[in-house]
Amino acid sequence: MRTSALVEPGPPLTREQVQRYSRHLLLGQLGDAGQRRLLAARVLVMGAGGLGSPVLQYLAAAGVGHLTVVDDDVVDASNLQRQVIHSTADVGRPKVESAAEHIGALNPDVEVTGRHVRLDAANARDLLAGHDLVIDGTDNFPTRYLVNDVCAELGIPLVWGSILRFDAQVSVFWSRPDGETPGVTLRDLFPTPPPEGTTPSCGQAGVLGAMCGQVGSIMAAEAVKLITGAGEPLLGRVLVLDVLGARWSELPVRPRPGTPAPPTTPEELGYDPAPGTAPGGPTDGGGAPLPAISVRALAERLGARARGADDFILLDVREVPERGIVTIPGAVSVPLAEVLADPEGVVHRLDLGRPGGVARELLVHCRSGQRSAQAVHALSDAGARAVNVEGGVLAWVADVDPTLPTY
């Protein structure tokens, strides 16, 4: 489906710009007018990570005149395997600062605005408004749905991409009030976010770094097409990549009949767009805080257990490949999927009984404390005295043993 160009052409090109963008000028579908549209465009990129890195680099090289980068994170060494806009020297810096510096060095024609903030329901409209196009390269469902819903409300086209392990998806969503473009949004593809914890993050499951370049390049190309009106964008279509099989496939996406208007207020959204920041931490389902222990207290109890002065089981519910990177000493391993599938069986297998009839405590950890909270819910319902280790392996490395790696 062809669409008209999003942006009107800007001023005539200078001699230097003609030289810089000459390979675009040779393309009949872009040409002089298309390049002037790119230079006049305002594009917001959500996330300066695995997908945002190639998107930002190719849009800057293409001469998109104004790029806004929204990301509240800082560069970590584990990012460098795929987030190629950053370097080793940037570790510890806000990603928006590192990205802006790289873009400035790549193309002085591009004005960059870095917003080192977490997108939420209170600031999303102000951040997204005034842009011709939004590109979503974020890695969590609440933010993806919030971006989608606000773009639908404001009528801003959204280039969307998602990656995990060896698989990826790319599409364009656009809901325009004038009816010129069919109102296809992320909710027509996936009506609601999956339940929290049911889909692993890249930090839990991994991702092939080179695939980020493949997918990010497609997203950048879609942005160029929308801005200039060249070709047919991925409206109403989803590209699906199986990188192990080296196959791209395509699926249609159509508006769902009777779908209500997207939620736009915090109350309507029904979820916290800043994942992992629920007030008070995990609860037992009835609002009471889950039993929890800090990693420092865990370290003391592990020492006491080694001396025979304490008795408990430390359970690691991460996946086996994660344990190959880093472990907390003395833990036994049962992945979360097994715990949730048969918590009573896991309780029986761990043999939590002890003389006197008082069950041993079961201290449960994962990478950050979210999956272990799910396990504590299930194991407690199955009769265990389960306690969540706050912050998981990340907290252990930060507060107990900084010599260990993180991921």
CSV table of C-alpha atoms in Angstrom, one decimal:
chain,number,residue,atom,x,y,z
A,1,MET,CA,0.0,0.0,0.0
A,2,ARG,CA,1.6,3.3,-1.1
A,3,THR,CA,1.3,6.4,1.0
A,4,SER,CA,2.0,10.0,0.3
A,5,ALA,CA,5.2,11.6,1.7
A,6,LEU,CA,5.0,12.5,5.4
A,7,VAL,CA,7.2,15.6,5.2
A,8,GLU,CA,7.3,18.6,2.8
A,9,PRO,CA,10.7,19.3,1.2
A,10,GLY,CA,13.0,21.6,3.0
A,11,PRO,CA,15.3,24.3,1.5
A,12,PRO,CA,17.5,23.6,-1.5
A,13,LEU,CA,20.5,21.5,-1.0
A,14,THR,CA,23.9,23.1,-0.6
A,15,ARG,CA,26.9,22.0,-2.7
A,16,GLU,CA,28.2,20.0,0.3
A,17,GLN,CA,24.9,18.3,0.8
A,18,VAL,CA,24.7,17.4,-2.9
A,19,GLN,CA,28.0,15.7,-2.6
A,20,ARG,CA,27.2,13.9,0.7
A,21,TYR,CA,23.8,12.6,-0.4
A,22,SER,CA,24.6,12.0,-4.1
A,23,ARG,CA,23.8,8.3,-3.9
A,24,HIS,CA,20.3,9.2,-2.8
A,25,LEU,CA,20.0,11.8,-5.5
A,26,LEU,CA,20.7,9.1,-8.1
A,27,LEU,CA,17.6,7.2,-7.0
A,28,GLY,CA,14.6,8.3,-9.0
A,29,GLN,CA,12.2,7.4,-6.1
A,30,LEU,CA,14.1,9.7,-3.8
A,31,GLY,CA,16.0,12.3,-5.7
A,32,ASP,CA,16.4,15.9,-4.7
A,33,ALA,CA,12.9,16.3,-3.2
A,34,GLY,CA,13.2,13.1,-1.2
A,35,GLN,CA,16.5,14.2,0.3
A,36,ARG,CA,15.1,17.6,1.2
A,37,ARG,CA,12.2,15.8,2.9
A,38,LEU,CA,14.6,13.7,4.9
A,39,LEU,CA,16.5,16.9,6.0
A,40,ALA,CA,13.2,18.5,7.1
A,41,ALA,CA,12.0,15.4,9.0
A,42,ARG,CA,11.7,15.1,12.8
A,43,VAL,CA,12.0,11.4,14.0
A,44,LEU,CA,11.8,10.1,17.5
A,45,VAL,CA,13.6,6.9,18.2
A,46,MET,CA,12.6,5.0,21.4
A,47,GLY,CA,15.7,3.2,22.7
A,48,ALA,CA,19.4,3.5,21.9
A,49,GLY,CA,20.0,-0.2,22.2
A,50,GLY,CA,20.2,-3.2,19.9
A,51,LEU,CA,17.6,-1.9,17.4
A,52,GLY,CA,18.1,1.8,18.1
A,53,SER,CA,21.8,1.6,17.3
A,54,PRO,CA,21.5,0.7,13.6
A,55,VAL,CA,18.4,2.8,13.2
A,56,LEU,CA,20.1,5.9,14.5
A,57,GLN,CA,23.2,5.4,12.5
A,58,TYR,CA,21.4,4.8,9.2
A,59,LEU,CA,18.9,7.7,9.7
A,60,ALA,CA,21.8,10.0,10.6
A,61,ALA,CA,23.8,8.9,7.6
A,62,ALA,CA,20.6,9.4,5.4
A,63,GLY,CA,20.4,13.0,6.6
A,64,VAL,CA,17.2,13.0,8.7
A,65,GLY,CA,17.4,16.5,10.0
A,66,HIS,CA,16.3,16.1,13.6
A,67,LEU,CA,16.5,12.9,15.7
A,68,THR,CA,15.1,12.7,19.2
A,69,VAL,CA,16.5,9.7,21.2
A,70,VAL,CA,14.6,8.6,24.3
A,71,ASP,CA,16.3,6.2,26.7
A,72,ASP,CA,16.7,6.2,30.5
A,73,ASP,CA,19.5,3.6,30.6
A,74,VAL,CA,23.3,3.8,30.8
A,75,VAL,CA,25.8,1.8,28.7
A,76,ASP,CA,26.7,-1.6,30.2
A,77,ALA,CA,29.5,-3.8,29.0
A,78,SER,CA,26.9,-6.5,28.2
A,79,ASN,CA,25.3,-4.1,25.7
A,80,LEU,CA,28.4,-3.9,23.4
A,81,GLN,CA,27.7,-7.3,21.8
A,82,ARG,CA,24.9,-5.8,19.8
A,83,GLN,CA,24.5,-2.0,20.6
A,84,VAL,CA,27.1,-0.9,18.1
A,85,ILE,CA,26.5,2.9,18.4
A,86,HIS,CA,28.3,2.7,21.8
A,87,SER,CA,32.0,1.8,22.5
A,88,THR,CA,33.9,0.4,25.5
A,89,ALA,CA,34.8,4.0,26.5
A,90,ASP,CA,31.1,4.7,26.9
A,91,VAL,CA,30.4,2.2,29.6
A,92,GLY,CA,28.6,4.0,32.4
A,93,ARG,CA,27.5,6.9,30.3
A,94,PRO,CA,23.8,7.6,29.5
A,95,LYS,CA,23.0,5.9,26.2
A,96,VAL,CA,21.4,9.1,24.9
A,97,GLU,CA,24.7,11.0,25.4
A,98,SER,CA,26.8,8.3,23.8
A,99,ALA,CA,24.4,8.0,20.8
A,100,ALA,CA,24.2,11.8,20.3
A,101,GLU,CA,28.0,12.1,20.3
A,102,HIS,CA,28.3,9.4,17.7
A,103,ILE,CA,25.6,10.9,15.5
A,104,GLY,CA,27.2,14.3,15.7
A,105,ALA,CA,30.5,12.8,14.5
A,106,LEU,CA,28.8,11.0,11.7
A,107,ASN,CA,26.7,13.8,10.2
A,108,PRO,CA,26.8,17.5,11.3
A,109,ASP,CA,23.6,18.1,9.3
A,110,VAL,CA,21.6,16.2,12.0
A,111,GLU,CA,20.3,17.9,15.1
A,112,VAL,CA,20.0,15.5,18.0
A,113,THR,CA,17.9,15.8,21.1
A,114,GLY,CA,18.7,13.3,23.8
A,115,ARG,CA,16.0,12.6,26.4
A,116,HIS,CA,17.4,10.6,29.3
A,117,VAL,CA,14.0,9.8,30.8
A,118,ARG,CA,11.8,6.8,31.3
A,119,LEU,CA,8.7,7.0,29.1
A,120,ASP,CA,5.5,6.8,31.1
A,121,ALA,CA,1.8,7.6,30.8
A,122,ALA,CA,2.4,11.1,32.2
A,123,ASN,CA,5.1,12.2,29.8
A,124,ALA,CA,4.5,10.1,26.6
A,125,ARG,CA,2.3,12.6,24.8
A,126,ASP,CA,4.6,15.5,25.3
A,127,LEU,CA,7.6,13.5,24.3
A,128,LEU,CA,6.1,12.0,21.1
A,129,ALA,CA,4.1,15.1,19.9
A,130,GLY,CA,5.6,17.2,17.2
A,131,HIS,CA,7.4,14.4,15.5
A,132,ASP,CA,6.7,13.2,12.0
A,133,LEU,CA,7.5,9.6,12.8
A,134,VAL,CA,8.3,7.4,15.8
A,135,ILE,CA,10.5,4.3,15.7
A,136,ASP,CA,10.1,1.8,18.6
A,137,GLY,CA,13.2,-0.3,19.4
A,138,THR,CA,12.4,-0.9,23.1
A,139,ASP,CA,12.6,-4.2,24.8
A,140,ASN,CA,9.6,-4.4,27.2
A,141,PHE,CA,5.9,-4.8,26.6
A,142,PRO,CA,4.5,-2.0,28.7
A,143,THR,CA,6.6,0.6,26.9
A,144,ARG,CA,5.8,-0.9,23.5
A,145,TYR,CA,2.1,-0.7,24.1
A,146,LEU,CA,2.3,2.8,25.6
A,147,VAL,CA,4.2,4.0,22.5
A,148,ASN,CA,1.7,2.3,20.2
A,149,ASP,CA,-1.3,3.7,22.0
A,150,VAL,CA,-0.1,7.3,22.1
A,151,CYS,CA,1.0,7.2,18.5
A,152,ALA,CA,-2.5,6.0,17.6
A,153,GLU,CA,-4.1,8.8,19.6
A,154,LEU,CA,-1.8,11.4,18.0
A,155,GLY,CA,-2.0,10.0,14.4
A,156,ILE,CA,1.8,9.5,14.2
A,157,PRO,CA,3.1,6.5,12.1
A,158,LEU,CA,5.1,4.0,14.1
A,159,VAL,CA,7.8,1.7,12.8
A,160,TRP,CA,8.0,-1.2,15.2
A,161,GLY,CA,10.5,-4.0,15.7
A,162,SER,CA,10.9,-6.9,18.1
A,163,ILE,CA,13.8,-9.3,18.5
A,164,LEU,CA,14.6,-12.3,20.8
A,165,ARG,CA,17.1,-15.1,20.5
A,166,PHE,CA,17.2,-15.8,16.7
A,167,ASP,CA,13.8,-14.4,15.7
A,168,ALA,CA,12.4,-11.0,14.9
A,169,GLN,CA,9.4,-9.1,13.6
A,170,VAL,CA,9.0,-5.7,11.9
A,171,SER,CA,6.0,-3.8,10.9
A,172,VAL,CA,4.5,-0.3,10.5
A,173,PHE,CA,1.4,0.8,12.5
A,174,TRP,CA,-0.5,3.9,11.7
A,175,SER,CA,-4.0,5.1,12.7
A,176,ARG,CA,-4.9,8.4,11.0
A,177,PRO,CA,-8.1,10.2,11.9
A,178,ASP,CA,-8.8,11.2,8.3
A,179,GLY,CA,-9.2,7.6,7.3
A,180,GLU,CA,-6.7,7.8,4.5
A,181,THR,CA,-4.6,5.0,6.1
A,182,PRO,CA,-6.3,2.0,7.7
A,183,GLY,CA,-6.1,2.1,11.4
A,184,VAL,CA,-3.7,-0.8,12.0
A,185,THR,CA,-1.9,-0.7,15.4
A,186,LEU,CA,0.1,-3.1,17.5
A,187,ARG,CA,-3.2,-4.1,19.2
A,188,ASP,CA,-4.5,-5.5,15.9
A,189,LEU,CA,-1.5,-7.8,15.9
A,190,PHE,CA,-1.4,-8.6,19.7
A,191,PRO,CA,-4.4,-7.1,21.4
A,192,THR,CA,-2.9,-7.1,24.9
A,193,PRO,CA,0.5,-7.5,26.5
A,194,PRO,CA,1.3,-11.0,27.6
A,195,PRO,CA,1.1,-11.6,31.4
A,196,GLU,CA,4.2,-10.4,33.2
A,197,GLY,CA,6.9,-12.9,33.3
A,198,THR,CA,5.6,-15.2,30.6
A,199,THR,CA,7.9,-13.9,27.9
A,200,PRO,CA,11.7,-13.7,28.6
A,201,SER,CA,13.7,-10.6,28.0
A,202,CYS,CA,16.9,-10.5,26.0
A,203,GLY,CA,18.7,-10.4,29.4
A,204,GLN,CA,17.2,-13.8,30.2
A,205,ALA,CA,17.0,-15.5,26.8
A,206,GLY,CA,19.8,-13.9,24.8
A,207,VAL,CA,19.8,-12.4,21.3
A,208,LEU,CA,22.1,-12.8,18.3
A,209,GLY,CA,23.9,-9.4,18.0
A,210,ALA,CA,24.2,-9.4,14.2
A,211,MET,CA,20.4,-9.8,13.8
A,212,CYS,CA,19.9,-6.4,15.4
A,213,GLY,CA,21.7,-4.9,12.4
A,214,GLN,CA,19.5,-6.8,10.0
A,215,VAL,CA,16.2,-5.7,11.7
A,216,GLY,CA,17.3,-2.2,12.5
A,217,SER,CA,18.3,-1.6,8.9
A,218,ILE,CA,14.8,-2.7,7.7
A,219,MET,CA,13.3,-0.3,10.3
A,220,ALA,CA,15.4,2.6,9.1
A,221,ALA,CA,14.5,1.8,5.4
A,222,GLU,CA,10.8,1.9,6.4
A,223,ALA,CA,11.3,5.3,8.0
A,224,VAL,CA,13.0,6.7,4.9
A,225,LYS,CA,10.1,5.3,2.7
A,226,LEU,CA,7.4,6.9,4.9
A,227,ILE,CA,9.2,10.3,5.1
A,228,THR,CA,9.7,10.5,1.3
A,229,GLY,CA,6.7,8.5,0.0
A,230,ALA,CA,8.9,6.1,-1.8
A,231,GLY,CA,7.7,2.5,-2.3
A,232,GLU,CA,5.2,0.5,-0.2
A,233,PRO,CA,5.7,0.6,3.6
A,234,LEU,CA,4.9,-2.4,5.8
A,235,LEU,CA,1.4,-1.2,6.6
A,236,GLY,CA,-0.8,-4.1,7.2
A,237,ARG,CA,2.1,-6.5,7.0
A,238,VAL,CA,4.5,-8.1,9.4
A,239,LEU,CA,8.0,-9.3,8.3
A,240,VAL,CA,9.1,-12.3,10.3
A,241,LEU,CA,12.8,-13.3,10.4
A,242,ASP,CA,14.1,-16.7,11.3
A,243,VAL,CA,17.8,-16.0,11.2
A,244,LEU,CA,18.9,-19.6,11.9
A,245,GLY,CA,16.9,-20.7,8.9
A,246,ALA,CA,17.9,-17.6,6.9
A,247,ARG,CA,14.2,-17.0,6.0
A,248,TRP,CA,12.0,-13.9,5.9
A,249,SER,CA,8.3,-14.5,5.8
A,250,GLU,CA,5.3,-12.1,5.7
A,251,LEU,CA,2.0,-12.1,7.6
A,252,PRO,CA,-1.0,-9.8,6.9
A,253,VAL,CA,-2.4,-7.6,9.7
A,254,ARG,CA,-5.9,-6.2,9.5
A,255,PRO,CA,-7.9,-4.0,11.8
A,256,ARG,CA,-9.8,-6.1,14.4
A,257,PRO,CA,-13.6,-5.4,14.1
A,258,GLY,CA,-15.1,-4.0,17.2
A,259,THR,CA,-11.8,-3.2,18.8
A,260,PRO,CA,-12.3,-0.4,21.4
A,261,ALA,CA,-10.2,2.8,21.2
A,262,PRO,CA,-6.7,2.3,22.5
A,263,PRO,CA,-6.3,3.3,26.2
A,264,THR,CA,-4.5,6.5,26.8
A,265,THR,CA,-4.8,7.4,30.5
A,266,PRO,CA,-2.8,5.7,33.3
A,267,GLU,CA,-6.1,4.3,34.6
A,268,GLU,CA,-7.2,3.0,31.2
A,269,LEU,CA,-3.7,1.5,30.4
A,270,GLY,CA,-4.1,-0.8,33.4
A,271,TYR,CA,-0.3,-1.4,33.7
A,272,ASP,CA,2.8,0.4,34.9
A,273,PRO,CA,4.7,1.6,31.8
A,274,ALA,CA,7.9,1.6,33.8
A,275,PRO,CA,8.4,-2.1,34.3
A,276,GLY,CA,9.8,-3.4,37.6
A,277,THR,CA,8.8,-0.2,39.4
A,278,ALA,CA,5.6,-1.3,41.1
A,279,PRO,CA,5.3,0.5,44.4
A,280,GLY,CA,6.4,-1.6,47.3
A,281,GLY,CA,7.8,-4.4,45.2
A,282,PRO,CA,6.3,-7.9,44.5
A,283,THR,CA,3.2,-8.9,46.5
A,284,ASP,CA,1.6,-12.1,47.4
A,285,GLY,CA,-1.4,-11.5,45.2
A,286,GLY,CA,-3.5,-10.1,48.0
A,287,GLY,CA,-1.5,-6.9,48.3
A,288,ALA,CA,0.8,-8.1,51.1
A,289,PRO,CA,4.5,-7.9,50.3
A,290,LEU,CA,6.2,-11.2,49.5
A,291,PRO,CA,8.6,-12.6,52.1
A,292,ALA,CA,12.0,-11.4,51.0
A,293,ILE,CA,15.7,-11.4,51.9
A,294,SER,CA,18.5,-9.2,50.8
A,295,VAL,CA,21.6,-10.6,49.1
A,296,ARG,CA,23.7,-9.4,52.0
A,297,ALA,CA,21.6,-11.3,54.5
A,298,LEU,CA,21.7,-14.3,52.1
A,299,ALA,CA,25.5,-14.2,52.1
A,300,GLU,CA,25.5,-14.2,55.9
A,301,ARG,CA,23.1,-17.2,56.0
A,302,LEU,CA,25.2,-19.1,53.4
A,303,GLY,CA,28.2,-18.7,55.7
A,304,ALA,CA,26.2,-19.9,58.7
A,305,ARG,CA,24.9,-22.8,56.7
A,306,ALA,CA,28.5,-23.8,55.8
A,307,ARG,CA,29.3,-23.9,59.5
A,308,GLY,CA,26.2,-26.0,60.2
A,309,ALA,CA,24.5,-23.1,62.0
A,310,ASP,CA,21.6,-22.7,59.5
A,311,ASP,CA,19.5,-24.9,57.3
A,312,PHE,CA,17.7,-23.8,54.2
A,313,ILE,CA,17.7,-24.5,50.4
A,314,LEU,CA,18.8,-21.9,47.9
A,315,LEU,CA,16.9,-22.3,44.6
A,316,ASP,CA,18.0,-20.8,41.3
A,317,VAL,CA,15.0,-20.6,38.8
A,318,ARG,CA,17.0,-19.2,35.9
A,319,GLU,CA,17.7,-21.1,32.7
A,320,VAL,CA,20.7,-23.4,32.4
A,321,PRO,CA,22.7,-21.1,30.0
A,322,GLU,CA,22.3,-18.2,32.5
A,323,ARG,CA,24.0,-20.4,35.2
A,324,GLY,CA,26.9,-20.9,32.8
A,325,ILE,CA,27.6,-17.1,33.1
A,326,VAL,CA,27.3,-16.6,36.8
A,327,THR,CA,25.9,-18.4,39.9
A,328,ILE,CA,25.4,-17.8,43.6
A,329,PRO,CA,27.4,-20.5,45.3
A,330,GLY,CA,25.4,-23.3,47.0
A,331,ALA,CA,22.2,-23.0,44.9
A,332,VAL,CA,20.3,-25.9,43.3
A,333,SER,CA,18.7,-25.3,39.9
A,334,VAL,CA,15.1,-25.8,38.8
A,335,PRO,CA,14.1,-23.5,35.9
A,336,LEU,CA,11.0,-21.4,36.4
A,337,ALA,CA,9.0,-23.2,33.8
A,338,GLU,CA,9.4,-26.4,35.7
A,339,VAL,CA,8.4,-24.7,38.9
A,340,LEU,CA,5.2,-23.3,37.5
A,341,ALA,CA,4.3,-26.5,35.7
A,342,ASP,CA,4.4,-28.6,38.9
A,343,PRO,CA,5.2,-26.7,42.1
A,344,GLU,CA,4.0,-29.5,44.3
A,345,GLY,CA,6.4,-31.9,42.5
A,346,VAL,CA,9.3,-29.4,42.9
A,347,VAL,CA,8.5,-29.1,46.7
A,348,HIS,CA,8.5,-32.9,47.0
A,349,ARG,CA,11.7,-33.2,45.0
A,350,LEU,CA,13.6,-30.7,47.1
A,351,ASP,CA,12.7,-32.6,50.3
A,352,LEU,CA,12.1,-29.5,52.4
A,353,GLY,CA,11.2,-31.5,55.6
A,354,ARG,CA,13.6,-31.7,58.6
A,355,PRO,CA,13.6,-33.3,62.0
A,356,GLY,CA,10.9,-31.8,64.3
A,357,GLY,CA,8.4,-31.3,61.5
A,358,VAL,CA,9.3,-27.7,60.6
A,359,ALA,CA,9.9,-27.3,56.9
A,360,ARG,CA,13.2,-25.8,55.8
A,361,GLU,CA,13.0,-22.3,54.3
A,362,LEU,CA,13.4,-22.2,50.5
A,363,LEU,CA,15.2,-19.0,49.4
A,364,VAL,CA,14.5,-18.4,45.7
A,365,HIS,CA,16.6,-16.3,43.3
A,366,CYS,CA,16.8,-15.4,39.6
A,367,ARG,CA,18.6,-12.7,37.7
A,368,SER,CA,16.8,-9.7,39.1
A,369,GLY,CA,14.1,-10.9,41.4
A,370,GLN,CA,11.1,-10.9,39.1
A,371,ARG,CA,11.0,-14.6,38.0
A,372,SER,CA,11.9,-15.7,41.5
A,373,ALA,CA,8.8,-13.7,42.8
A,374,GLN,CA,6.6,-15.8,40.5
A,375,ALA,CA,8.3,-19.0,41.8
A,376,VAL,CA,7.7,-17.9,45.4
A,377,HIS,CA,4.0,-17.4,44.7
A,378,ALA,CA,3.7,-20.9,43.2
A,379,LEU,CA,5.8,-22.7,45.8
A,380,SER,CA,4.1,-21.0,48.7
A,381,ASP,CA,0.7,-22.1,47.3
A,382,ALA,CA,2.2,-25.6,47.2
A,383,GLY,CA,3.1,-25.5,50.9
A,384,ALA,CA,6.7,-24.3,50.9
A,385,ARG,CA,8.1,-21.6,53.2
A,386,ALA,CA,9.4,-19.7,50.1
A,387,VAL,CA,11.3,-16.4,50.3
A,388,ASN,CA,12.3,-14.1,47.4
A,389,VAL,CA,16.0,-13.0,47.1
A,390,GLU,CA,15.7,-9.3,46.3
A,391,GLY,CA,17.6,-8.2,43.2
A,392,GLY,CA,18.8,-11.7,42.4
A,393,VAL,CA,22.2,-12.3,40.8
A,394,LEU,CA,22.5,-8.6,39.7
A,395,ALA,CA,22.3,-7.5,43.4
A,396,TRP,CA,24.6,-10.3,44.4
A,397,VAL,CA,27.3,-9.1,42.1
A,398,ALA,CA,26.7,-5.5,43.0
A,399,ASP,CA,26.6,-5.9,46.8
A,400,VAL,CA,28.4,-9.1,47.6
A,401,ASP,CA,30.9,-10.2,45.0
A,402,PRO,CA,31.8,-7.6,42.3
A,403,THR,CA,34.4,-9.9,40.8
A,404,LEU,CA,31.7,-11.9,39.2
A,405,PRO,CA,30.3,-11.1,35.7
A,406,THR,CA,26.8,-9.9,35.0
A,407,TYR,CA,24.6,-10.1,31.9
